[in-house]
JSON list of C-alpha atoms in Angstrom, two decimals:
[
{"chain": "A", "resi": 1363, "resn": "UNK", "atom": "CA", "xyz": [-94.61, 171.29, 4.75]},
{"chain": "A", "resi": 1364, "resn": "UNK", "atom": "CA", "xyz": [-94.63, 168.72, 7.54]},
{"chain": "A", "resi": 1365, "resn": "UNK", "atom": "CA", "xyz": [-91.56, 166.71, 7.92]},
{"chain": "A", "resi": 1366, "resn": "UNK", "atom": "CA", "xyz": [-92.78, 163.69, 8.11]},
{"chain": "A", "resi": 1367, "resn": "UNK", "atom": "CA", "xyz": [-96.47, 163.12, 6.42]},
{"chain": "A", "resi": 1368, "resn": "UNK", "atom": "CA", "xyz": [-98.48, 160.08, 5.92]},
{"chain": "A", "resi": 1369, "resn": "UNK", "atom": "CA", "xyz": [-102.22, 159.67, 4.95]},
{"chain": "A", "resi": 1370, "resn": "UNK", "atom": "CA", "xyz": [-104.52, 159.89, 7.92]},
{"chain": "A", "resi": 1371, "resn": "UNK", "atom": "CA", "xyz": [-106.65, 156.70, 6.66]},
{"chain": "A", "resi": 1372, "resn": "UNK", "atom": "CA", "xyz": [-108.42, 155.15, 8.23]},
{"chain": "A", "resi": 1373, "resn": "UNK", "atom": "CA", "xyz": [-107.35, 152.30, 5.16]},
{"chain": "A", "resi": 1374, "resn": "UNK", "atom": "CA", "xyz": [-109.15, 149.54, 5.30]},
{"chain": "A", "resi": 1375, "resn": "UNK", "atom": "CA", "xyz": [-108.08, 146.41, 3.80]},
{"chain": "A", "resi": 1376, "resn": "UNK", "atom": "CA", "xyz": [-109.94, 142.79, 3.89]},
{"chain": "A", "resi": 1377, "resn": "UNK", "atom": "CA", "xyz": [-108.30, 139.68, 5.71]},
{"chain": "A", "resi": 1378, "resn": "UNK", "atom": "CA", "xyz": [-105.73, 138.53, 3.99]},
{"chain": "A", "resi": 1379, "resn": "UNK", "atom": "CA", "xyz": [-104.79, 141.11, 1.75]},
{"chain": "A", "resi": 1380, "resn": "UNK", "atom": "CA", "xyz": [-101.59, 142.98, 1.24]},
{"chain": "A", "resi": 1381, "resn": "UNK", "atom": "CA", "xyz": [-102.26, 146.27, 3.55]},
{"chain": "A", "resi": 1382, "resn": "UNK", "atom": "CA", "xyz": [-99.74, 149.58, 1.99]},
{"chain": "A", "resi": 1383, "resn": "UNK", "atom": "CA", "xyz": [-98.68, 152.16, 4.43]},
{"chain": "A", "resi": 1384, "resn": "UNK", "atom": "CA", "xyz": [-96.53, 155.28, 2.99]},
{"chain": "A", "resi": 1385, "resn": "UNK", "atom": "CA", "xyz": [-94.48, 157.92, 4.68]},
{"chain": "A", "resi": 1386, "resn": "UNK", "atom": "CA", "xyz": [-92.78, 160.85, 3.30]},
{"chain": "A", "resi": 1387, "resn": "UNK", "atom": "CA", "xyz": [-90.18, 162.96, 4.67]},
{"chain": "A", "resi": 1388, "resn": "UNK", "atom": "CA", "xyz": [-88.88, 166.67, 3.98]},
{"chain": "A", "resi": 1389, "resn": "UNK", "atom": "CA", "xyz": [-85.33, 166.38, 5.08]},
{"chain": "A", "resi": 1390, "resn": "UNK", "atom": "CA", "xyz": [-83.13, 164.81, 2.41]},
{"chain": "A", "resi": 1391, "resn": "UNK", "atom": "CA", "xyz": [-80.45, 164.23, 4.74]},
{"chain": "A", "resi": 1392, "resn": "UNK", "atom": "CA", "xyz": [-82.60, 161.88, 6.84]},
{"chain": "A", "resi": 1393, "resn": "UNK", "atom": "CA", "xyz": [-80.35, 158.60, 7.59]},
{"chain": "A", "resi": 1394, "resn": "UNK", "atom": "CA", "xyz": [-82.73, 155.87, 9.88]},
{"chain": "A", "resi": 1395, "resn": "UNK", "atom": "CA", "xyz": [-85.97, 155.11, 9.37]},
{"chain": "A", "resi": 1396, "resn": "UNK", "atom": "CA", "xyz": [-88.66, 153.66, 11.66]},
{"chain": "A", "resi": 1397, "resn": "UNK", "atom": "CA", "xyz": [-92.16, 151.86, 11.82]},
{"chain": "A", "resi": 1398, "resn": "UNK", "atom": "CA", "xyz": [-94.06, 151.90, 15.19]},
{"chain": "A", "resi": 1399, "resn": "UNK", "atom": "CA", "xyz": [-97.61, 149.92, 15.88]},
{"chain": "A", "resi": 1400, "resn": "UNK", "atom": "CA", "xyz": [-100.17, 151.40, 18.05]},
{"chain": "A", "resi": 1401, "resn": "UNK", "atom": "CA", "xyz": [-103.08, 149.56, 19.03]},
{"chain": "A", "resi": 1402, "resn": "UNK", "atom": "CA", "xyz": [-105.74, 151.99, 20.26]},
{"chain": "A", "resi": 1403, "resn": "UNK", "atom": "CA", "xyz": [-105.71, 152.76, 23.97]},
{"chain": "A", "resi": 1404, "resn": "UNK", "atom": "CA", "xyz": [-101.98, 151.43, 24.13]},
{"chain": "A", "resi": 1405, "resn": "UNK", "atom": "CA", "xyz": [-97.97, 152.81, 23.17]},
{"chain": "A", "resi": 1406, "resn": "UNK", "atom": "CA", "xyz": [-96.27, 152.46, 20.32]},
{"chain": "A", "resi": 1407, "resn": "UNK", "atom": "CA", "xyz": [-94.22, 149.44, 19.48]},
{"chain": "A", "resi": 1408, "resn": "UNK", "atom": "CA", "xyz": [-91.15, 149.48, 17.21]},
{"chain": "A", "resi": 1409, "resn": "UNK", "atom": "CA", "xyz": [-91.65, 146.95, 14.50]},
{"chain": "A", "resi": 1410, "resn": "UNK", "atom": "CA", "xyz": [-89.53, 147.77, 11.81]},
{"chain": "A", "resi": 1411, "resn": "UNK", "atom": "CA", "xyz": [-86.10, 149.69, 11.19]},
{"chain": "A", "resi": 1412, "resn": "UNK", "atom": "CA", "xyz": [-84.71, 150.54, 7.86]},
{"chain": "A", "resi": 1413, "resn": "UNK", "atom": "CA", "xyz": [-81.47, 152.42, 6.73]},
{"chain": "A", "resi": 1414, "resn": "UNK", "atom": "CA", "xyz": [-80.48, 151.87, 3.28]},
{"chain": "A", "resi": 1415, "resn": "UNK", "atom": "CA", "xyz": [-82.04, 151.78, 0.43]},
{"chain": "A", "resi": 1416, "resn": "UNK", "atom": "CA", "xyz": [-84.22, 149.09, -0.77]},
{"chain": "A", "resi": 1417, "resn": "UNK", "atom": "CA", "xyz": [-86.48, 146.17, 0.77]},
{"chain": "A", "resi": 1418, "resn": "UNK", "atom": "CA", "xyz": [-85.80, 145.34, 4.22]},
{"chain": "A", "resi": 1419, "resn": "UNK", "atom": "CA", "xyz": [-88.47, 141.58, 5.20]},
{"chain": "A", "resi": 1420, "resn": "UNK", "atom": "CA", "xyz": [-89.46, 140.36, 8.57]},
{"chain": "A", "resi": 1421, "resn": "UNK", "atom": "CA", "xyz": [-91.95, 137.96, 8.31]},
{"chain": "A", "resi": 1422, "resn": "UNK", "atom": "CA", "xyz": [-95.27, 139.94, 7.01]},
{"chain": "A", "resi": 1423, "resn": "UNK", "atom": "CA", "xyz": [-93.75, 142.83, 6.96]},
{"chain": "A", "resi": 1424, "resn": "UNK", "atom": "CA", "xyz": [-91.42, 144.28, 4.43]},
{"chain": "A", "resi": 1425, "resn": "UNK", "atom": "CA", "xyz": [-90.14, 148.33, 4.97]},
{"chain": "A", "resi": 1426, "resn": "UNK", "atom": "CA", "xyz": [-89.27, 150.20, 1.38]},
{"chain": "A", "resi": 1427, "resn": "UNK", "atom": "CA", "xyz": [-87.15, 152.97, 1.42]},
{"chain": "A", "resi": 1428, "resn": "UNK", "atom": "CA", "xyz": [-86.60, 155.02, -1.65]},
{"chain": "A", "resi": 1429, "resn": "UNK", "atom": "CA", "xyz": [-84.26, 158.40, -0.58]},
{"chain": "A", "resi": 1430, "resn": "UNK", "atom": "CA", "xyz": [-83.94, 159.84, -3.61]},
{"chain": "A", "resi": 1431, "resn": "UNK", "atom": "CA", "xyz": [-87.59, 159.66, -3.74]},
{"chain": "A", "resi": 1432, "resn": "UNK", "atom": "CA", "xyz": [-88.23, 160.84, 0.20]},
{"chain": "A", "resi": 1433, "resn": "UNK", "atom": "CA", "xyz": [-90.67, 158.38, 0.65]},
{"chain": "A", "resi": 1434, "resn": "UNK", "atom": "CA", "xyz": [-91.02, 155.07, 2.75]},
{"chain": "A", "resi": 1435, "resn": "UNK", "atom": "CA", "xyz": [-93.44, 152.49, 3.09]},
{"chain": "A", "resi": 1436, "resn": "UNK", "atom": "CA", "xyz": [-94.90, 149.00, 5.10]},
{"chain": "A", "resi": 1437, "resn": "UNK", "atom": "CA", "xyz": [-96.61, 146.39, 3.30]},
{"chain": "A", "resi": 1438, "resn": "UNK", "atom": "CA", "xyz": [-98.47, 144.28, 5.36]},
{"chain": "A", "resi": 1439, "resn": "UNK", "atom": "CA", "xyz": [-99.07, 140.71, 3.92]},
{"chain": "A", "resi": 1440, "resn": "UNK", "atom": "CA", "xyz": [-101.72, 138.48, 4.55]},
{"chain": "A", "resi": 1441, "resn": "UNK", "atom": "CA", "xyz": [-102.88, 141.19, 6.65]},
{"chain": "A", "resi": 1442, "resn": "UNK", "atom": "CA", "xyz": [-105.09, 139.44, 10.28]},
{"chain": "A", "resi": 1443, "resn": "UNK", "atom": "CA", "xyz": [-107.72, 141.54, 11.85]},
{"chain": "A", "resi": 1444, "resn": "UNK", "atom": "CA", "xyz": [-105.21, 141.74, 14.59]},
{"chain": "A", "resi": 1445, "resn": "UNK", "atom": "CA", "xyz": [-102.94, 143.99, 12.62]},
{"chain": "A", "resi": 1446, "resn": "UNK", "atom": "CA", "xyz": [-105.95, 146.84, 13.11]},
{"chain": "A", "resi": 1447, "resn": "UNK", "atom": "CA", "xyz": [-103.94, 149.49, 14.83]},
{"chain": "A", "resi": 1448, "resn": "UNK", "atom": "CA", "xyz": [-102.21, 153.03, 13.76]},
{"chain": "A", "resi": 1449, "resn": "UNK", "atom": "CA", "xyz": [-99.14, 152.87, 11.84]},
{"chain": "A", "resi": 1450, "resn": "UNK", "atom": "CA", "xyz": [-96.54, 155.63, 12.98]},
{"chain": "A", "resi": 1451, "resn": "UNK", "atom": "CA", "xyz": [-93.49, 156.48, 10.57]},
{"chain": "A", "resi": 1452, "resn": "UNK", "atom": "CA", "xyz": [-90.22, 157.89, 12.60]},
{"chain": "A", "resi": 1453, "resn": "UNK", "atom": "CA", "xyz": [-87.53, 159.64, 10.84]},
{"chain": "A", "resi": 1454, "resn": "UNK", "atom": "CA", "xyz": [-83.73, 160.18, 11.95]},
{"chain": "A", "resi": 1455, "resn": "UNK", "atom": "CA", "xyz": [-81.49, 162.78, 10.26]},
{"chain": "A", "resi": 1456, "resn": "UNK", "atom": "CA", "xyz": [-77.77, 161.81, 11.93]},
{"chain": "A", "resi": 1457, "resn": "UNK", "atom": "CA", "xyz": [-77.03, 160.33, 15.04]},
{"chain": "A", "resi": 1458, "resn": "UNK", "atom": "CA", "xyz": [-77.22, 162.97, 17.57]},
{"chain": "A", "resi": 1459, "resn": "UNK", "atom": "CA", "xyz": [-80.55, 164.41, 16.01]},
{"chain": "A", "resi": 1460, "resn": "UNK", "atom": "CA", "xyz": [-84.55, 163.61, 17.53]},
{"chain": "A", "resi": 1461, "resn": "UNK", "atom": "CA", "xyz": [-86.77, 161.09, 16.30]},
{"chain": "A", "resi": 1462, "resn": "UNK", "atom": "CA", "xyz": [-89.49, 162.61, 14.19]},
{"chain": "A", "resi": 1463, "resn": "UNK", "atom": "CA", "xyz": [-92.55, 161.16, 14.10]},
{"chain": "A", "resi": 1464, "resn": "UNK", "atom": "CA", "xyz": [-95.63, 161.56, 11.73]},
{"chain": "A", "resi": 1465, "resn": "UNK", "atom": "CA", "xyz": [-98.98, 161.91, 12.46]},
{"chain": "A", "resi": 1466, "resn": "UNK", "atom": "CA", "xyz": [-99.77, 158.10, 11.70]},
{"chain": "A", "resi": 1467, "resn": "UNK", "atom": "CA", "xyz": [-102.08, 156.24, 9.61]},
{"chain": "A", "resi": 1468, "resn": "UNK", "atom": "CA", "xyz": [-105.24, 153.84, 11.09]},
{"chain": "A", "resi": 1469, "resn": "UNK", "atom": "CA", "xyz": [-105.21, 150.69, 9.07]},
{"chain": "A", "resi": 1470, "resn": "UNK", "atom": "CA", "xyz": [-108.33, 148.44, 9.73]},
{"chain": "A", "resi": 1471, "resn": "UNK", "atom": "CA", "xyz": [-108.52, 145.25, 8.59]},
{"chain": "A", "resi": 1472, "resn": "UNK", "atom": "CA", "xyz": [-111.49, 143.52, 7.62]},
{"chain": "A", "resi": 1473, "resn": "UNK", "atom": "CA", "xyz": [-112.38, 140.14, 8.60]},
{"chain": "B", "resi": 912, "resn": "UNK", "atom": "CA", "xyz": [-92.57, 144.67, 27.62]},
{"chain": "B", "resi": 913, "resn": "UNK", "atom": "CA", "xyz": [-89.46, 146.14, 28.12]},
{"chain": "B", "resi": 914, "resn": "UNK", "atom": "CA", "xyz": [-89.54, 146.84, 31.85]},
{"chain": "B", "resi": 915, "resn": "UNK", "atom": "CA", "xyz": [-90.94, 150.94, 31.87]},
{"chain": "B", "resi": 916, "resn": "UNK", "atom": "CA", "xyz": [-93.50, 151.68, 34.43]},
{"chain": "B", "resi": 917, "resn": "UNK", "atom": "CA", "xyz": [-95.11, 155.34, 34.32]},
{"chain": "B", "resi": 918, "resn": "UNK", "atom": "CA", "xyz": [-96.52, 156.70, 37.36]},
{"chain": "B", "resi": 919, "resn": "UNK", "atom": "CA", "xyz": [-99.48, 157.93, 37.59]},
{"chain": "B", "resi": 920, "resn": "UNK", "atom": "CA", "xyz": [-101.64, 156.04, 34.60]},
{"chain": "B", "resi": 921, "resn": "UNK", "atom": "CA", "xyz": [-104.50, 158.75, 34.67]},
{"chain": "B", "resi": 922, "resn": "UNK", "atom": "CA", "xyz": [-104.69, 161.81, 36.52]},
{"chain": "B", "resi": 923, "resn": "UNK", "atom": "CA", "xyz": [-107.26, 164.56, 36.58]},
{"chain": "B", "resi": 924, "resn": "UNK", "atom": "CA", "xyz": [-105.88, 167.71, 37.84]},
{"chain": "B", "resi": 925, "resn": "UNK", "atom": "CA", "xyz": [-107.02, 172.04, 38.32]},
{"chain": "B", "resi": 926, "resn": "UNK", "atom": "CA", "xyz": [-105.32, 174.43, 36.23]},
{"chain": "B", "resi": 927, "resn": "UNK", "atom": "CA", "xyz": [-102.27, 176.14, 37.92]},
{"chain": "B", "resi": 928, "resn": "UNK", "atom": "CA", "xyz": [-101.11, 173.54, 40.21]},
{"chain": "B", "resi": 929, "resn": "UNK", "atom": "CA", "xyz": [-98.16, 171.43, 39.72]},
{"chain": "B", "resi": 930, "resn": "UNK", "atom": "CA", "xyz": [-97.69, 168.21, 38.33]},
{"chain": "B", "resi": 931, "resn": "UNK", "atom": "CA", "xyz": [-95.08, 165.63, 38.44]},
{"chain": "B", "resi": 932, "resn": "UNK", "atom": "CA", "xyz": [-94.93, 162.26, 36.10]},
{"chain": "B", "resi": 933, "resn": "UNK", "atom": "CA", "xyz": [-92.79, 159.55, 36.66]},
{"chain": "B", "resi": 934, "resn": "UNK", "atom": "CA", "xyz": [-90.96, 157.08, 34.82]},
{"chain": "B", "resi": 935, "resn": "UNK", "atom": "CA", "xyz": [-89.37, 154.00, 35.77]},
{"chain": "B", "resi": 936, "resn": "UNK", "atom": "CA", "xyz": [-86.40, 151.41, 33.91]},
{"chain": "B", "resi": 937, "resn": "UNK", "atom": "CA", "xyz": [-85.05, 148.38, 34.75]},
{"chain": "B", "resi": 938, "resn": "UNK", "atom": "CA", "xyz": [-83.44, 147.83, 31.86]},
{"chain": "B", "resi": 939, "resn": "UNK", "atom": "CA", "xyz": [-80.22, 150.29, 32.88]},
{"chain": "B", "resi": 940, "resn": "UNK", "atom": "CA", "xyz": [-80.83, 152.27, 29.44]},
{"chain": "B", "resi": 941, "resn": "UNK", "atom": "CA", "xyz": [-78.90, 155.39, 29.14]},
{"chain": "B", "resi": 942, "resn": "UNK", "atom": "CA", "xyz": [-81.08, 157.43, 26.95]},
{"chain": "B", "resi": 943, "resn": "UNK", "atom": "CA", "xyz": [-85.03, 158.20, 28.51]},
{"chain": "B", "resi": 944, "resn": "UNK", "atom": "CA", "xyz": [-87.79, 160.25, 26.62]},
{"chain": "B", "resi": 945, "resn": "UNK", "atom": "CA", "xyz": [-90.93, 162.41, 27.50]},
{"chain": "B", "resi": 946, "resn": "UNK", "atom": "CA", "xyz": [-93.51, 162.61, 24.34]},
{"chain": "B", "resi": 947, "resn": "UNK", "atom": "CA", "xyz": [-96.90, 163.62, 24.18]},
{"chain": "B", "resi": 948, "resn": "UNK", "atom": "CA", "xyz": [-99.03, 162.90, 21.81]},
{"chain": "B", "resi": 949, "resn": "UNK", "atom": "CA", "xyz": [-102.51, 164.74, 20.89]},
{"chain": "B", "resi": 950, "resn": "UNK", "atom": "CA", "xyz": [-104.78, 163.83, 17.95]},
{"chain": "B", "resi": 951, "resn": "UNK", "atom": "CA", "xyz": [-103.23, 165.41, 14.67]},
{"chain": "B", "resi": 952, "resn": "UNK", "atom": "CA", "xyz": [-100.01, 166.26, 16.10]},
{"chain": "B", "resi": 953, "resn": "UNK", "atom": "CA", "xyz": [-98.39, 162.96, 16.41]},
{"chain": "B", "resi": 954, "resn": "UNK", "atom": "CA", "xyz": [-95.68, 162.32, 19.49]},
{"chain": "B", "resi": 955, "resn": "UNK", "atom": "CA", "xyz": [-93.91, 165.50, 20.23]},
{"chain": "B", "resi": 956, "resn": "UNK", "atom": "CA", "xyz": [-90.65, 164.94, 22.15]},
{"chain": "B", "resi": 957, "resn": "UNK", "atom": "CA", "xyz": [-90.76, 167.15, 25.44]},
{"chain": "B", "resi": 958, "resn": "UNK", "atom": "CA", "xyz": [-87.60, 166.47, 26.77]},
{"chain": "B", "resi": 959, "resn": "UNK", "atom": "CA", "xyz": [-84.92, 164.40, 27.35]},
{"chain": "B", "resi": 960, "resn": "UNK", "atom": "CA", "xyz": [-82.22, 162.34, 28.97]},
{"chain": "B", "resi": 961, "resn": "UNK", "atom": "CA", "xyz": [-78.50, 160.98, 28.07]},
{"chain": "B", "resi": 962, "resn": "UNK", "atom": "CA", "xyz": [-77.66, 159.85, 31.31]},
{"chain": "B", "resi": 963, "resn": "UNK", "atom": "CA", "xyz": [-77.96, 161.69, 35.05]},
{"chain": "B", "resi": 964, "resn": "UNK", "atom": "CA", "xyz": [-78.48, 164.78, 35.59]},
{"chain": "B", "resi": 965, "resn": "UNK", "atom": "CA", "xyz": [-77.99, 165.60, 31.82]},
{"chain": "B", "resi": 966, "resn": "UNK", "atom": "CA", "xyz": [-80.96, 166.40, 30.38]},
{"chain": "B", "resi": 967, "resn": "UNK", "atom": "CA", "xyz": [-81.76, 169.00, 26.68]},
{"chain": "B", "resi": 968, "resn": "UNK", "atom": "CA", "xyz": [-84.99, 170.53, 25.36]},
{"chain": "B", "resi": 969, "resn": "UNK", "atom": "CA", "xyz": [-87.22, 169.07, 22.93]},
{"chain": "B", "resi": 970, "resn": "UNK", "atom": "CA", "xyz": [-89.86, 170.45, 20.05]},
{"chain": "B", "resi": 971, "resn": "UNK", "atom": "CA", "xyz": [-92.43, 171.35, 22.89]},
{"chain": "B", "resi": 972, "resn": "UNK", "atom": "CA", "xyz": [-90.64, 172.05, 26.06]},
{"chain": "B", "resi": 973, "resn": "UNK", "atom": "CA", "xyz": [-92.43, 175.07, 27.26]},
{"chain": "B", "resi": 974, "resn": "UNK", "atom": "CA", "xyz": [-93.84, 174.95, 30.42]},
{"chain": "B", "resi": 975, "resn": "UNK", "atom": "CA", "xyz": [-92.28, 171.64, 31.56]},
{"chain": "B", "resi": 976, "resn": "UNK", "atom": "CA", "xyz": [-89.42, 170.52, 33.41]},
{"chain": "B", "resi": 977, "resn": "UNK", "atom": "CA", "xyz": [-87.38, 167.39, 33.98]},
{"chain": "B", "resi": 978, "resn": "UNK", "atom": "CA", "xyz": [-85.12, 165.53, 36.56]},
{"chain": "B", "resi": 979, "resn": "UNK", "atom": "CA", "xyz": [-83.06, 162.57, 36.55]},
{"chain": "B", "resi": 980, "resn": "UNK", "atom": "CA", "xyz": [-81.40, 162.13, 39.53]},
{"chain": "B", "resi": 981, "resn": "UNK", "atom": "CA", "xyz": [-80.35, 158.23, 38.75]},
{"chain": "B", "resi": 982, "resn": "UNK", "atom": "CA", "xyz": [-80.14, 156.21, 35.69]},
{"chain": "B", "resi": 983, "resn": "UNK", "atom": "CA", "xyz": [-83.64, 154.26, 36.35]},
{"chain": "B", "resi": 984, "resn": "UNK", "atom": "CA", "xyz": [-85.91, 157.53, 36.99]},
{"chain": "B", "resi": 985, "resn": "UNK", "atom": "CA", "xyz": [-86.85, 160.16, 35.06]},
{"chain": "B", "resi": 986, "resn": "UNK", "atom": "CA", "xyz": [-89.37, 162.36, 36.27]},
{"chain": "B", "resi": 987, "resn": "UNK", "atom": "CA", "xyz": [-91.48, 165.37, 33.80]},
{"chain": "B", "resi": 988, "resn": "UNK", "atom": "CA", "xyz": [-92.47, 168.04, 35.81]},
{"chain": "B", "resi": 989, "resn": "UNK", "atom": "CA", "xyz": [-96.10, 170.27, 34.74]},
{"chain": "B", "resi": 990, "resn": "UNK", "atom": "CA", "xyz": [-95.06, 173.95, 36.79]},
{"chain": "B", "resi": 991, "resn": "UNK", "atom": "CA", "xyz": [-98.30, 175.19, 36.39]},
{"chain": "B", "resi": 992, "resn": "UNK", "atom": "CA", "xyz": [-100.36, 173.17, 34.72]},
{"chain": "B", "resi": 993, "resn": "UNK", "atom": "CA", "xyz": [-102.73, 174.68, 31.84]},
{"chain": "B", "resi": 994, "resn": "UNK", "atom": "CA", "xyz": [-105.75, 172.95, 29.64]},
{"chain": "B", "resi": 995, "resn": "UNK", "atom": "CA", "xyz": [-103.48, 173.16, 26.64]},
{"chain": "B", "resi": 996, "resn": "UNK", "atom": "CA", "xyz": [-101.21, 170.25, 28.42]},
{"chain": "B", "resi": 997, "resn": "UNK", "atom": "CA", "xyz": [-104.26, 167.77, 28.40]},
{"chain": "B", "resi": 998, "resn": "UNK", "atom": "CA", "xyz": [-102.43, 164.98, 26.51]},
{"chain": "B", "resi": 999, "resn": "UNK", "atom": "CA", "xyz": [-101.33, 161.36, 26.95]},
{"chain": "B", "resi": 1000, "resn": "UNK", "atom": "CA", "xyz": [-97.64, 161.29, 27.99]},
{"chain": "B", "resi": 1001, "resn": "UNK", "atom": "CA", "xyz": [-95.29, 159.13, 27.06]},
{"chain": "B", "resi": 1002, "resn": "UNK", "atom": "CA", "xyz": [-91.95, 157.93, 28.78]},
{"chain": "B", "resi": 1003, "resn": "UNK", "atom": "CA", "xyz": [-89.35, 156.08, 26.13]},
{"chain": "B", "resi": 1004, "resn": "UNK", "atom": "CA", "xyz": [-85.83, 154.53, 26.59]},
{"chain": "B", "resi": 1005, "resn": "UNK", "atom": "CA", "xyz": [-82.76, 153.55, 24.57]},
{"chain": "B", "resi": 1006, "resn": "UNK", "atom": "CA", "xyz": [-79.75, 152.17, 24.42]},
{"chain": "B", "resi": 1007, "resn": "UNK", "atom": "CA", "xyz": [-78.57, 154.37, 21.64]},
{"chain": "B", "resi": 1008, "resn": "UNK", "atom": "CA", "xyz": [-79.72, 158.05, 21.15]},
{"chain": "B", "resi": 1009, "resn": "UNK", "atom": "CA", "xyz": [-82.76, 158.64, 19.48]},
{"chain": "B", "resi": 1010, "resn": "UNK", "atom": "CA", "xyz": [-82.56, 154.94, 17.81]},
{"chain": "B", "resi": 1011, "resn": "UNK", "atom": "CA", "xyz": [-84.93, 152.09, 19.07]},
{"chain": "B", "resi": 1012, "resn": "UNK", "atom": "CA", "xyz": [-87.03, 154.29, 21.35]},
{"chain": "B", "resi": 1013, "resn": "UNK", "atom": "CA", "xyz": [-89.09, 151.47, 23.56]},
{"chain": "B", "resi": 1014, "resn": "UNK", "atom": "CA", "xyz": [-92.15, 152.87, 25.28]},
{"chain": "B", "resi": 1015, "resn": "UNK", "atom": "CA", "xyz": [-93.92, 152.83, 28.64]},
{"chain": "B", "resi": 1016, "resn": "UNK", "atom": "CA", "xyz": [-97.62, 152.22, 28.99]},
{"chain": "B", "resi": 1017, "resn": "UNK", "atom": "CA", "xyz": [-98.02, 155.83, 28.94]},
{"chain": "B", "resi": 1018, "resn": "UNK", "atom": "CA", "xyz": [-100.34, 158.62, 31.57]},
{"chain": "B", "resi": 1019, "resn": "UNK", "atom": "CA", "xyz": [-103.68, 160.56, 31.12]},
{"chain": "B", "resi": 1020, "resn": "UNK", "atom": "CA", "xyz": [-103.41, 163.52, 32.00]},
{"chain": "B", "resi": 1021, "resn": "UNK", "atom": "CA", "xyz": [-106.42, 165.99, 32.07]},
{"chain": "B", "resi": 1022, "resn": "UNK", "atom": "CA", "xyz": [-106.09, 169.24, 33.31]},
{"chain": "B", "resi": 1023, "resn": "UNK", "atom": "CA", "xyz": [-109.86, 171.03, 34.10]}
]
């Protein structure tokens, strides 16, 4: 088992729909969680942090973390053609440990 | 952008011969990162730094070095390099470790 998974994709979504990216992790321990956006050709871009449970909002996007259930998610609202990119989820066990980083997911949104 | 430069952007090099990467901060961050990332493997942390001359092994550190002589540069060294390290490399910084990684623009690196 990976330790961090998420669906390949590519998802596609049309233009202002609500655009749902999941993560799941292997390490119960994990503490801080991360979402990075990668448009193609460039590096990724921290856009979201989350480290409790629940909702955490910043404008369109809203992180979900559920540990008991190992999983954690983006929603995208009103989703623009210029949130086409690939969607990396980062995982943290403690403070001193290494980022862990899935494989991503391509999210393509339709105009 | 936070201000990371990487140095060379592309670079096509023989197998065997030795390659150095660069990275460059202004923003006086403590922590810097090496990654690479290859299609279905995600970024894979290489090595990295918590301040100068202090450096530790990552997931994938075979066959790679790494200096930091001062705070702003952080250099990943290919000894010999071998088709297998054909990747994009990526150079990261934070304030805290392993928490808010920023990244540089990122090198090509093809190895023939």
């Amino acid at each position: 088992q990976k330790e961090v998974e998420q669906n390949s994709g590519p998802l596609s979504v049309p233009e202002g729909a609500i655009a749902s990216l999941n993560c799941t992790y292997s390490d119960r321990g994990s503490q801080s969680f991360f979402w990075y956006r990668q448009y193609s050709g460039k590096s990724p871009e921290l856009i979201m942090s989350i480290y409790s449970n629940g909702d955490k909002e910043d404008g369109r996007f809203t992180a979900q973390l559920n540990k008991a259930s190992q999983y954690v998610s983006l929603l995208i609202r009103d989703s623009q053609p210029s949130d086409s990119a690939t969607y990396l989820c980062a995982v943290k066990k403690t403070s001193y440990d290494k980022v862990i980083f899935g494989p991503g997911t391509s999210l393509s949104v339709i105009p | 952008d936070a201000g990371i430069t990487q140095s060379p952007r592309h670079k096509v090099t023989e197998t065997g011969t030795p390659v150095t990467l660069r990275c460059h901060q202004t923003e006086n961050h403590r922590y810097m990162y090496w990654y690479r990332q290859d299609p279905g493997h995600g970024l894979r942390l290489i090595h990295y730094s918590y301040g100068v001359k202090d450096t530790d092994k990552g997931e994938v550190s075979d066959g790679y070095s790494v200096s930091r002589s001062k705070t702003e540069d952080f250099l990943l060294t290919l000894e010999s390099a071998t088709s297998s390290q054909t990747s994009v490399y990526f150079c990261a910084i934070s304030e805290e470790q392993h928490l808010r990684e920023y990244f540089g623009p990122g090198t090509r690196l093809t190895v023939t």
